[in-house]
PDB file of C-alpha atoms and ligand atoms in Angstrom:
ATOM      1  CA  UNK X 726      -6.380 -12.612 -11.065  1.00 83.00           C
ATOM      2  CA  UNK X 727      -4.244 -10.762 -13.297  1.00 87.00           C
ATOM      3  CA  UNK X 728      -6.582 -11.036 -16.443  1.00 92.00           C
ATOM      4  CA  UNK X 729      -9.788  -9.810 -14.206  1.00 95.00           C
ATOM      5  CA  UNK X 730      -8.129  -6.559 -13.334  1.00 96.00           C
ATOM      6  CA  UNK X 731      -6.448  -6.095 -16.927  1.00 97.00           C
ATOM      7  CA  UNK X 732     -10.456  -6.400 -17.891  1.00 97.00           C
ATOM      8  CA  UNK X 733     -11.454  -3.853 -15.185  1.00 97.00           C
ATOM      9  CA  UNK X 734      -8.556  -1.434 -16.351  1.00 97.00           C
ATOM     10  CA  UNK X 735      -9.702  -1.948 -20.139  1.00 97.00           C
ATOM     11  CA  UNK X 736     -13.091  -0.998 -19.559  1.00 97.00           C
ATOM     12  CA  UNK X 737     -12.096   1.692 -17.314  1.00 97.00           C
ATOM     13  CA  UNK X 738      -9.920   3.134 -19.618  1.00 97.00           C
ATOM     14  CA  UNK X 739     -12.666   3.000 -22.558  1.00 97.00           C
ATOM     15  CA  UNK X 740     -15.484   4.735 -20.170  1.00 97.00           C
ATOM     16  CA  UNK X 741     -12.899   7.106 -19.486  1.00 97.00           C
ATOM     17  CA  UNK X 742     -11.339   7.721 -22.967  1.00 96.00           C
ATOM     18  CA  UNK X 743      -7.788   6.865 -21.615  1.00 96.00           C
ATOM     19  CA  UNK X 744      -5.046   5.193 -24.486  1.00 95.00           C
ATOM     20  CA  UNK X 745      -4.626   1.268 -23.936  1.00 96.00           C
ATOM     21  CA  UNK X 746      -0.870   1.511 -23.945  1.00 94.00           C
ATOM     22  CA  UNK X 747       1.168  -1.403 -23.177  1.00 93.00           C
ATOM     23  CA  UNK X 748       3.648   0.735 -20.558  1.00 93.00           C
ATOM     24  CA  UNK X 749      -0.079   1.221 -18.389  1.00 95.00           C
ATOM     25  CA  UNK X 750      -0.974  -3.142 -18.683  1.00 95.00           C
ATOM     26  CA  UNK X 751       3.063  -3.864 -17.771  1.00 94.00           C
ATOM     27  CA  UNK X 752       2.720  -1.151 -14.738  1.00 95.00           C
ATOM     28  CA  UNK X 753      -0.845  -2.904 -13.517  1.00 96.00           C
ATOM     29  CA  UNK X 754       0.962  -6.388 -14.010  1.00 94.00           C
ATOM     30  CA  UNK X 755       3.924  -5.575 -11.899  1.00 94.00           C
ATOM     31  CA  UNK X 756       2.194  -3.780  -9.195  1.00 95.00           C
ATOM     32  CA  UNK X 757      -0.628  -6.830  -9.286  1.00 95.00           C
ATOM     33  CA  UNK X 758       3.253  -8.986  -8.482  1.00 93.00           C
ATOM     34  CA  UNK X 759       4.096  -7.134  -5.723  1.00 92.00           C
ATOM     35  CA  UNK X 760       3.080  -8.444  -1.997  1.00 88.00           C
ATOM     36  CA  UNK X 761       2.256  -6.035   0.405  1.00 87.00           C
ATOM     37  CA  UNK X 762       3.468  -2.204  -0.112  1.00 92.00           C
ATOM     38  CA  UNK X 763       5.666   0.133  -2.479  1.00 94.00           C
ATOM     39  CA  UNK X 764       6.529   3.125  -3.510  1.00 93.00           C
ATOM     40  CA  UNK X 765       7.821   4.940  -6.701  1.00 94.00           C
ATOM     41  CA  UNK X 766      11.384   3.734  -6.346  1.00 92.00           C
ATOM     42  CA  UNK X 767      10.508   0.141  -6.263  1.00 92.00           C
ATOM     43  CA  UNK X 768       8.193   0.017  -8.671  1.00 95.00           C
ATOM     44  CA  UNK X 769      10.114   1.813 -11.023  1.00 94.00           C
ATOM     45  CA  UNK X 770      13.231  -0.847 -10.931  1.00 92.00           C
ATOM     46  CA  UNK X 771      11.447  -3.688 -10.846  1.00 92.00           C
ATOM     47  CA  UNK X 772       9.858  -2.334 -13.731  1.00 91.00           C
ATOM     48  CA  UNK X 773      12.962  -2.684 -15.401  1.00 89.00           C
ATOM     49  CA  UNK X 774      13.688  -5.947 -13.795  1.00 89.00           C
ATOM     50  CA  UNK X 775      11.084  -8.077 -14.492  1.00 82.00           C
ATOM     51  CA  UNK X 776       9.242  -6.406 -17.197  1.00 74.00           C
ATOM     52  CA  UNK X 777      12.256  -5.078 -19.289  1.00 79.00           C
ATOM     53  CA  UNK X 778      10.084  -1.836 -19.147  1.00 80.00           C
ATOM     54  CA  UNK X 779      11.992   1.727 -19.185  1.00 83.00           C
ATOM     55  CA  UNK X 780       8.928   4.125 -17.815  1.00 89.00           C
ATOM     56  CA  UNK X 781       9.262   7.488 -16.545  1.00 91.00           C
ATOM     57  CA  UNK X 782       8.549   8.403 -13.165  1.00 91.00           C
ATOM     58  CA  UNK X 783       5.840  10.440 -14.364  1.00 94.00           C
ATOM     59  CA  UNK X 784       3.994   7.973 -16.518  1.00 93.00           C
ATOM     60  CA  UNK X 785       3.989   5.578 -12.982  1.00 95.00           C
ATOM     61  CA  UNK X 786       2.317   8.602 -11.341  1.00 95.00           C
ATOM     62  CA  UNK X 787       0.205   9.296 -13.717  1.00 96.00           C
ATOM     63  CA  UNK X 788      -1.327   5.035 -14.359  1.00 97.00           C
ATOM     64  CA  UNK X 789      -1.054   4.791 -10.259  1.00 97.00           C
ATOM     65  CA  UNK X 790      -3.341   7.464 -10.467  1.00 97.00           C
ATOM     66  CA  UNK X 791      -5.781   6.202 -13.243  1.00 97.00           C
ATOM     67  CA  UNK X 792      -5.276   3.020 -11.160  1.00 97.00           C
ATOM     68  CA  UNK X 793      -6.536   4.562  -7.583  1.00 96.00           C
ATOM     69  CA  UNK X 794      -9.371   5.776  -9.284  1.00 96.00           C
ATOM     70  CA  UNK X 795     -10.574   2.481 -11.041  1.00 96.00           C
ATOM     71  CA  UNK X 796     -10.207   1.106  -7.516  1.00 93.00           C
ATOM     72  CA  UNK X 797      -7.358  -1.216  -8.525  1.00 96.00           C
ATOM     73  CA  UNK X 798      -4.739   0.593  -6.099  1.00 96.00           C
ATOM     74  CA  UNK X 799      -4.722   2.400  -2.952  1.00 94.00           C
ATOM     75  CA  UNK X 800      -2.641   5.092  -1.961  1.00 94.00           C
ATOM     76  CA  UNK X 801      -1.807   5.238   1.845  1.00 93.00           C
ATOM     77  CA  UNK X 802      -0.076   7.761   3.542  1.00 88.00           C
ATOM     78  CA  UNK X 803       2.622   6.581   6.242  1.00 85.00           C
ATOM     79  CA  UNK X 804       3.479   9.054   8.561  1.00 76.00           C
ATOM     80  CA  UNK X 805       5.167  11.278   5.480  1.00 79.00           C
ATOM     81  CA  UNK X 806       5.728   9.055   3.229  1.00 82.00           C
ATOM     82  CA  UNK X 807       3.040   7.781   0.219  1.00 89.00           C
ATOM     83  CA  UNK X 808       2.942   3.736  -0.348  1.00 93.00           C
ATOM     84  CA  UNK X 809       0.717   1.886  -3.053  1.00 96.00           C
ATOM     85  CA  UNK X 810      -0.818  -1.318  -2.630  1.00 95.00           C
ATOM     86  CA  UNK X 811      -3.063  -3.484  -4.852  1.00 95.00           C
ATOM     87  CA  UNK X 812      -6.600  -3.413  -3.753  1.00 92.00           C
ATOM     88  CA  UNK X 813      -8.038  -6.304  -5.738  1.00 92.00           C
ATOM     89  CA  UNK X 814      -9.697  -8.792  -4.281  1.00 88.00           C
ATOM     90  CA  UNK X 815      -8.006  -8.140  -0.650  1.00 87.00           C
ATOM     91  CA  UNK X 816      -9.153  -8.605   2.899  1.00 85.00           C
ATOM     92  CA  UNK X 817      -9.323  -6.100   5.462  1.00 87.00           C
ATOM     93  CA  UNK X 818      -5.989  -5.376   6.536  1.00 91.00           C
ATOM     94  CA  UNK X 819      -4.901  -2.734   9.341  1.00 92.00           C
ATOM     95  CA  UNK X 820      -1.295  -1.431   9.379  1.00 94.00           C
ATOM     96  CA  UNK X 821       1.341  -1.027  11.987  1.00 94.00           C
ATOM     97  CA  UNK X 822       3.528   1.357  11.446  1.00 94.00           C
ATOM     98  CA  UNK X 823       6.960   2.435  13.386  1.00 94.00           C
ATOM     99  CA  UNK X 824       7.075   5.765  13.706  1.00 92.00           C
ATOM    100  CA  UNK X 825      10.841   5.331  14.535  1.00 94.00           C
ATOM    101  CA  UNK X 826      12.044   3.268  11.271  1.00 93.00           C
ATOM    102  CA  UNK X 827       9.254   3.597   8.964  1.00 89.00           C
ATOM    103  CA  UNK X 828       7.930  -0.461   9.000  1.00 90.00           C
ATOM    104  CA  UNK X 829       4.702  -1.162   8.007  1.00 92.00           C
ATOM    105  CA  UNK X 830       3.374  -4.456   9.127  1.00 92.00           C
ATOM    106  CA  UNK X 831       0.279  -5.645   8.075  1.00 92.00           C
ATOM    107  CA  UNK X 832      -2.427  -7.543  10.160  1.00 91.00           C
ATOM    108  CA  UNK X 833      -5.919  -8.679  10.660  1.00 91.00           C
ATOM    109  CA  UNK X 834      -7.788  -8.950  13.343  1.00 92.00           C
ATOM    110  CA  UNK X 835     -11.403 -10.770  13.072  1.00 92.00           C
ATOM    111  CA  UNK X 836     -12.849  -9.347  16.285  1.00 94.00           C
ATOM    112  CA  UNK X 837     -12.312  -5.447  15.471  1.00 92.00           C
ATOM    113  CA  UNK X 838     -13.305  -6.227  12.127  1.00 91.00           C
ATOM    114  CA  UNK X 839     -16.615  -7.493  13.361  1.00 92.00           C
ATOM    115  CA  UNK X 840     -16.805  -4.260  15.531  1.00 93.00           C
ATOM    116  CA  UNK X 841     -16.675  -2.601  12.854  1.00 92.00           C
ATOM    117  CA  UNK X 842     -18.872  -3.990  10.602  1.00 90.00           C
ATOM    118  CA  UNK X 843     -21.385  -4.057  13.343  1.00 91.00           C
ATOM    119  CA  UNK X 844     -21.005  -0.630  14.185  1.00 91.00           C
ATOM    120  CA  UNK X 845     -24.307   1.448  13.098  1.00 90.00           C
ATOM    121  CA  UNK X 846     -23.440   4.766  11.131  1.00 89.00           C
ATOM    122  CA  UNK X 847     -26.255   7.237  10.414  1.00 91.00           C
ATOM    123  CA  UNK X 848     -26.577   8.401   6.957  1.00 94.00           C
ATOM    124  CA  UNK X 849     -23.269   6.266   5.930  1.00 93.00           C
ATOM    125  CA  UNK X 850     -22.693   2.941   4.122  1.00 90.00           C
ATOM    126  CA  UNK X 851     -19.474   1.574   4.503  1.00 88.00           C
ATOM    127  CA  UNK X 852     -17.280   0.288   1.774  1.00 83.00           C
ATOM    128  CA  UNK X 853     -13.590  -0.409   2.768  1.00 82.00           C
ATOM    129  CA  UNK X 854     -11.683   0.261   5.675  1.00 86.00           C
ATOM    130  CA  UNK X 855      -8.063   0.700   7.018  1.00 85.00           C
ATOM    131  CA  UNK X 856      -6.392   1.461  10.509  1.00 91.00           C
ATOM    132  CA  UNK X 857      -3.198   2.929  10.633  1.00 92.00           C
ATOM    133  CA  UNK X 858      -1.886   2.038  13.884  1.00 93.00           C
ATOM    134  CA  UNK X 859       1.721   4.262  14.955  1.00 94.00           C
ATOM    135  CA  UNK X 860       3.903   3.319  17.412  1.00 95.00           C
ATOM    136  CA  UNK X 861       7.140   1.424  17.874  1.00 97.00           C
ATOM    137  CA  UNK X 862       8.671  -1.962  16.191  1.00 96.00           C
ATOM    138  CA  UNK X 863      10.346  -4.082  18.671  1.00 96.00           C
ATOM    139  CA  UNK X 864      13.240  -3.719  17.256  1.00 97.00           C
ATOM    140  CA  UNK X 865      13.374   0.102  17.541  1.00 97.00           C
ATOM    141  CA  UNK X 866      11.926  -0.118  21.392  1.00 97.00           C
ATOM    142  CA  UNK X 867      15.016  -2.283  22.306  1.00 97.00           C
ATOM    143  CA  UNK X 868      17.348  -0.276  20.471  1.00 96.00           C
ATOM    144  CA  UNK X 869      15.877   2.270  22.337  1.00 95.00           C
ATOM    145  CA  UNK X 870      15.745   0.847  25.758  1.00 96.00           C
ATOM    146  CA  UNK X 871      19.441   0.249  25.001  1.00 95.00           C
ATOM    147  CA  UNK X 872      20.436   3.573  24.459  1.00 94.00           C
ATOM    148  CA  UNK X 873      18.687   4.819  27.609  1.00 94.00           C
ATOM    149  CA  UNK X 874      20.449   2.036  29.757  1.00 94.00           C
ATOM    150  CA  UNK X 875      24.222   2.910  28.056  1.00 93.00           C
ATOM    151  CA  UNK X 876      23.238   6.570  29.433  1.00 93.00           C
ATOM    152  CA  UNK X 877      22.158   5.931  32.480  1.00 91.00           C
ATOM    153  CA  UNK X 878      25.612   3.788  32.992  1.00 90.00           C
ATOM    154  CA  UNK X 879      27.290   6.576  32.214  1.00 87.00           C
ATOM    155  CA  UNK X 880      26.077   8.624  34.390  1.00 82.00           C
ATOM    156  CA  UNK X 881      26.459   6.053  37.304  1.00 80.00           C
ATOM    157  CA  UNK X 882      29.938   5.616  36.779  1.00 72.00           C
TER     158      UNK X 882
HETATM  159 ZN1   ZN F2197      11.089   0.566  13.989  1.00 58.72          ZN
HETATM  160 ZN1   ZN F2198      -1.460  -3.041   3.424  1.00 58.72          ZN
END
């Protein structure tokens, strides 16, 4: 896996006329480690962790970027906040997100994907696909349900 999208990112780069440098191969390697979602931050220590790599912040924007573009990373927008994900080779995934805490969780579902798929669009062919479903974690709706009970106690007593 990780030497088929160093070869995509090497011919990209050529086409392109980008530098092969070896900060842009340890920043695809590390992402291409990471399970599920990241931003900035974490990529930037594990960078440092694992790959003994000291990058700038603005080197990681700028190879997510040349990454998003060769179709090796997504960007996804959260509510307000930007997360990356590798791209490569993944299934349809939809995303949960807690509008409360900020949690993405990640599912599939094989019958809305079917939907989906089925689903006749005029003068559109569909490539890739992504649902960003907000709402509440269940740990954030009991919190909350907690809080509204302590109050209404309150006011009982
Ligand atoms: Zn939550
Ligand atoms: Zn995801």
């Amino acid at each position: 896996m990780k030497e088929t999208v160093r070869q995509i990112f090497t011919e990209y780069l050529n086409v392109h006329g980008h530098r092969k440098t070896p900060e842009r191969y340890a920043i695809l390697d590390t992402i291409y480690s990471i399970d599920g979602h990241f931003n900035v931050d974490t990529l930037y220590s594990l960078m440092v962790e694992q790959e003994k790599f000291r990058v700038s912040r603005a080197t990681l924007y700028n190879t997510i970027t040349l990454l998003i573009d060769a179709h090796l990373v997504v960007k996804h927008l959260f509510g307000s906040t930007s997360q990356y994900e590798k791209c490569y080779n993944r299934d349809t995934h939809h995303h949960q997100i807690c509008t409360q805490c900020g949690q993405v969780i990640e599912f599939q579902d094989e019958a809305l994907q079917q939907l989906i798929e089925q689903t006749r669009m005029s003068r559109f062919v569909l490539s890739h696909y992504s649902l960003y479903l907000y709402g509440l974690c269940s740990k954030c709706s009991r919190a909350n349900k907690r809080i509204l009970k302590n109050l209404k106690n309150k006011k009982e007593k």
